[in-house]
Amino acid sequence: MDGRRILTIFGTRPEAIKLFPLIHLLDRDDRFESCVCVSAQHRGMLDQVLDIAGIEPHHDLDLMTDGQSLDELTARALTGIGRVLDREKPDWVVVQGDTTTVLAGALAAYYRKIAVCHVEAGLRSGDIYQPWPEEVNRRTVGTFAKLHCAPTQTSADALLRENIAPASVHVTGNTVIDALKWVTQQIDDRPELAAGLSDLEQRFAAKRIIGVTSHRRENFGEGMQGIAKAIRRLASRGDVAFIFPVHLNPNVRAVMNAELEGLDNVALIEPLDYPHFAKLLDISHIMLTDSGGVQEEAPALGKPVLVMRETTERPEGVAAGTARLVGTDAETIVRETERLLDDPAAYAAMARAHNPFGDGNSAQRICDLLAHAS
Ligand code: UD1
Ligand code: UDP
């Protein structure tokens, strides 16, 4: 008997990172026939992950355009993915997270009455504009997914509060921990995979490194300005240096280049591939971020993370004490960062490894659910 036909659909860097561990397992499990479709909502940043994970998609819609709008991208993703579904006729579609590709992929499957497995289900901030549009994307997929793979009990509880059938909700952990473990092992085996930061490490040898990422749409404009101003002010201290792989979104790059280019102890660099980003997490004293994934990776590594957002749908890092919400006001970011830099007790209280997001075996749990779900 042929295995279940699983079509995994994704389009951006974080989806690729969180789905490659599952694709690796699906590919070598006789219970499945695995097929991969990328929307390529991201191009360069997606390809970095496909390369390192050794994934060659069966379908690549190559959708990304410069400065793409939400409505145009959604429309093109919906029709493009629809055509792939008509051709592949999978038993299940797997999507991960909350991007436009996730919404469009799941919706195209629903229109064909194909079962949807939602990985990283149940994250809720309670505010439809933070993160925007992700909160509504994941709520929408939650209304019709057949299998909800919640990373934590908190996210499972959120789904149950929305009257989703309890038998369809499973706590699997977050596959980002599987990905982080995999990449850490790769670096241990082949250190050259992450050797590209050694020049910066030498240049900043006497300083404490602060790693930064930022890209949220709701932070465009004032929020991004606040983040940039905070970094500029903190960089006037002699004892810190910033390594900031700048997201390729032109709305991010324009602000960061204008505010931060040319500062001695700020390295604005191109997006890092995953091994190099794991290395950056490792060498950083503190992370400043508005990213979702980094809020999950940093606690696993015991790195204090200041979250430059007003709210988070990942409260587990805050509850564990490794993450703190600081918003995008420059004053607050500076104050909270200086507190960690200058108060060893405050730093030590946050710098403890916790694993609220899983044990690294989430992808296997999801595989088993996919094999047995009716
Ligand atoms: C998208 C997701 C967001 C996710 C983030 C991860 C939506 C609405 N947003 O945000 O949920 O957290 O990815 O990074 O789904 N670009 C490039 N090369 C790339 C990637 C992006 O040039 O490899 C530029 C393009 O000009 C593109 C723009 O960035 O139009 C925005 O990309 P888009 O995917 O729409 O939004 P992100 O801000 O990346
Ligand atoms: N990441 C990376 N290179 C970078 C910045 C981030 O590989 O230069 C990884 C990071 O480890 C995390 C993911 O990308 O797993 C986060 O992606 P992003 O911040 O783009 O999206 P979000 O998680 O906010 O949706």
Coordinates of C-alpha atoms in Angstrom, one line a residue, residues 161-373:
R161 CA -10.9 27.9 24.8
E162 CA -11.9 28.4 21.1
N163 CA -14.0 25.2 21.2
I164 CA -11.7 23.3 18.9
A165 CA -12.3 19.6 19.2
P166 CA -10.0 18.4 22.0
A167 CA -9.2 15.1 20.1
S168 CA -7.6 17.2 17.3
V169 CA -5.3 19.2 19.6
H170 CA -1.9 17.7 20.6
V171 CA 1.0 19.2 22.5
T172 CA 4.0 18.3 20.4
G173 CA 6.7 20.9 21.4
N174 CA 8.0 23.3 18.9
T175 CA 10.1 22.0 16.0
V176 CA 12.4 25.0 16.3
I177 CA 14.1 23.1 19.1
D178 CA 14.6 20.1 16.7
A179 CA 16.1 22.5 14.1
L180 CA 18.4 24.1 16.7
K181 CA 19.6 20.7 17.9
W182 CA 20.2 19.6 14.3
V183 CA 22.2 22.7 13.3
T184 CA 24.2 22.6 16.6
Q185 CA 25.2 19.0 15.8
Q186 CA 26.1 20.0 12.2
I187 CA 28.4 22.8 13.6
D188 CA 30.0 20.4 16.0
D189 CA 30.8 18.0 13.2
R190 CA 31.9 20.7 10.7
P191 CA 32.9 23.9 12.6
E192 CA 33.6 25.6 9.2
L193 CA 29.9 25.8 8.7
A194 CA 29.8 28.7 11.2
A195 CA 33.3 30.1 10.9
G196 CA 32.2 33.2 9.0
L197 CA 31.8 35.4 12.1
S198 CA 35.4 35.0 13.3
D199 CA 36.4 38.4 11.8
L200 CA 33.7 40.1 13.8
E201 CA 34.5 38.1 16.9
Q202 CA 38.1 39.3 16.6
R203 CA 37.2 42.9 16.0
F204 CA 34.9 42.9 19.0
A205 CA 37.0 40.7 21.2
A206 CA 37.1 43.1 24.2
K207 CA 33.4 43.9 24.1
R208 CA 30.2 42.1 25.0
I209 CA 28.2 41.3 21.9
I210 CA 24.5 42.1 21.5
G211 CA 22.8 40.2 18.7
V212 CA 19.9 42.0 17.1
T213 CA 17.1 41.1 14.7
S214 CA 14.0 43.1 13.7
H215 CA 11.4 42.9 11.0
R216 CA 7.8 43.1 12.3
R217 CA 5.4 45.0 10.1
E218 CA 3.6 46.5 13.1
N219 CA 7.0 48.1 14.1
F220 CA 7.5 49.8 10.7
G221 CA 7.9 53.6 11.1
E222 CA 8.0 54.8 14.7
G223 CA 8.9 51.4 16.2
M224 CA 11.8 50.8 13.9
Q225 CA 13.0 54.3 14.6
G226 CA 12.9 53.7 18.3
I227 CA 14.9 50.4 17.9
A228 CA 17.5 52.2 15.8
K229 CA 17.8 55.1 18.2
A230 CA 18.2 52.8 21.2
I231 CA 21.0 50.9 19.4
R232 CA 22.7 54.1 18.5
R233 CA 22.7 55.3 22.1
L234 CA 23.8 52.0 23.5
A235 CA 26.6 51.9 20.9
S236 CA 28.2 55.0 22.4
R237 CA 29.3 52.8 25.3
G238 CA 32.7 51.4 24.7
D239 CA 32.1 48.0 26.2
V240 CA 29.4 46.6 23.8
A241 CA 29.2 45.8 20.1
F242 CA 26.2 45.0 18.1
I243 CA 25.9 42.3 15.4
F244 CA 22.8 42.9 13.4
P245 CA 21.9 40.7 10.4
V246 CA 19.5 43.1 8.7
H247 CA 16.3 41.5 7.3
L248 CA 16.0 42.0 3.6
N249 CA 12.7 43.8 3.8
P250 CA 13.4 47.3 2.4
N251 CA 11.3 48.9 5.2
V252 CA 13.8 47.6 7.7
R253 CA 16.9 48.2 5.8
A254 CA 16.2 51.9 4.9
V255 CA 15.8 52.8 8.6
M256 CA 18.7 50.8 10.0
N257 CA 21.1 51.9 7.3
A258 CA 20.2 55.5 7.7
E259 CA 20.5 55.4 11.5
L260 CA 23.3 53.0 12.1
E261 CA 25.7 52.7 9.1
G262 CA 29.3 53.7 9.9
L263 CA 29.1 53.3 13.7
D264 CA 32.3 51.6 14.9
N265 CA 30.8 49.1 17.2
V266 CA 27.7 48.3 15.1
A267 CA 28.0 45.6 12.4
L268 CA 25.1 45.8 10.0
I269 CA 25.5 42.5 8.1
E270 CA 23.5 40.5 5.6
P271 CA 21.0 37.8 6.8
L272 CA 23.0 34.9 8.2
D273 CA 22.4 31.3 7.2
Y274 CA 21.1 29.2 10.1
P275 CA 24.5 27.8 11.3
H276 CA 25.9 31.3 11.5
F277 CA 22.8 32.6 13.3
A278 CA 23.1 29.8 15.8
K279 CA 26.7 30.9 16.3
L280 CA 25.6 34.5 16.8
L281 CA 23.2 33.3 19.5
D282 CA 26.0 31.4 21.1
I283 CA 28.5 34.4 21.2
S284 CA 25.9 37.0 22.2
H285 CA 25.7 38.2 25.7
I286 CA 22.1 39.5 25.1
M287 CA 19.7 39.3 22.2
L288 CA 17.5 42.2 21.2
T289 CA 14.7 41.0 18.9
D290 CA 11.1 41.4 17.6
S291 CA 11.4 37.9 16.0
G292 CA 9.2 35.0 17.0
G293 CA 11.7 32.2 16.5
V294 CA 14.5 34.0 18.4
Q295 CA 12.1 34.2 21.4
E296 CA 12.0 30.4 21.3
E297 CA 15.7 29.7 20.6
A298 CA 17.2 32.1 23.2
P299 CA 15.5 30.5 26.2
A300 CA 16.7 27.1 25.1
L301 CA 20.3 28.5 25.1
G302 CA 19.9 30.5 28.3
K303 CA 20.4 33.8 26.5
P304 CA 18.6 36.8 27.9
V305 CA 16.3 38.1 25.3
L306 CA 14.7 41.6 25.3
V307 CA 11.6 41.4 23.1
M308 CA 11.0 44.7 21.2
R309 CA 7.3 44.3 21.0
E310 CA 4.3 45.4 23.1
T311 CA 2.9 42.0 23.5
T312 CA 3.9 38.4 22.7
E313 CA 2.0 35.3 21.7
R314 CA 4.9 33.3 23.2
P315 CA 4.5 34.1 26.9
E316 CA 6.5 30.9 27.9
G317 CA 9.9 32.7 27.6
V318 CA 8.7 35.5 29.7
A319 CA 7.3 33.1 32.3
A320 CA 10.5 31.2 32.3
G321 CA 12.4 34.4 33.1
T322 CA 14.7 34.4 30.0
A323 CA 12.6 36.9 28.0
R324 CA 11.3 40.4 28.9
L325 CA 9.0 42.5 26.8
V326 CA 10.5 46.0 26.3
G327 CA 8.4 47.5 23.4
T328 CA 10.0 49.8 20.9
D329 CA 10.4 53.0 22.9
A330 CA 14.1 53.9 22.7
E331 CA 14.3 55.0 26.4
T332 CA 12.9 51.7 27.6
I333 CA 15.2 49.5 25.4
V334 CA 18.2 51.5 26.6
R335 CA 17.2 51.2 30.2
E336 CA 16.5 47.5 30.1
T337 CA 19.7 46.7 28.2
E338 CA 21.8 48.7 30.5
R339 CA 20.2 47.0 33.5
L340 CA 21.4 43.7 32.1
L341 CA 24.8 45.1 31.2
D342 CA 25.5 46.8 34.5
D343 CA 23.7 44.6 37.1
P344 CA 25.3 41.1 37.3
A345 CA 22.4 39.8 39.5
A346 CA 19.8 41.0 37.0
Y347 CA 21.8 39.3 34.2
A348 CA 22.3 36.0 36.1
A349 CA 18.5 35.9 36.9
M350 CA 17.7 35.9 33.1
A351 CA 20.7 33.8 31.8
R352 CA 19.3 30.4 32.7
A353 CA 18.5 27.8 30.1
H354 CA 14.9 26.6 30.0
N355 CA 13.1 24.6 27.4
P356 CA 9.5 25.6 27.5
F357 CA 9.3 25.0 23.8
G358 CA 10.1 21.4 23.5
D359 CA 12.7 18.6 23.8
G360 CA 13.8 18.4 20.2
N361 CA 11.5 15.4 19.3
S362 CA 8.6 17.5 18.1
A363 CA 8.9 16.5 14.4
Q364 CA 8.7 12.8 15.3
R365 CA 5.5 13.4 17.3
I366 CA 4.0 15.2 14.4
C367 CA 4.9 12.4 12.0
D368 CA 3.2 9.9 14.3
L369 CA 0.1 12.0 14.5
L370 CA 0.0 12.3 10.7
A371 CA 0.4 8.6 10.3
H372 CA -2.5 7.8 12.6
A373 CA -4.9 10.7 12.2

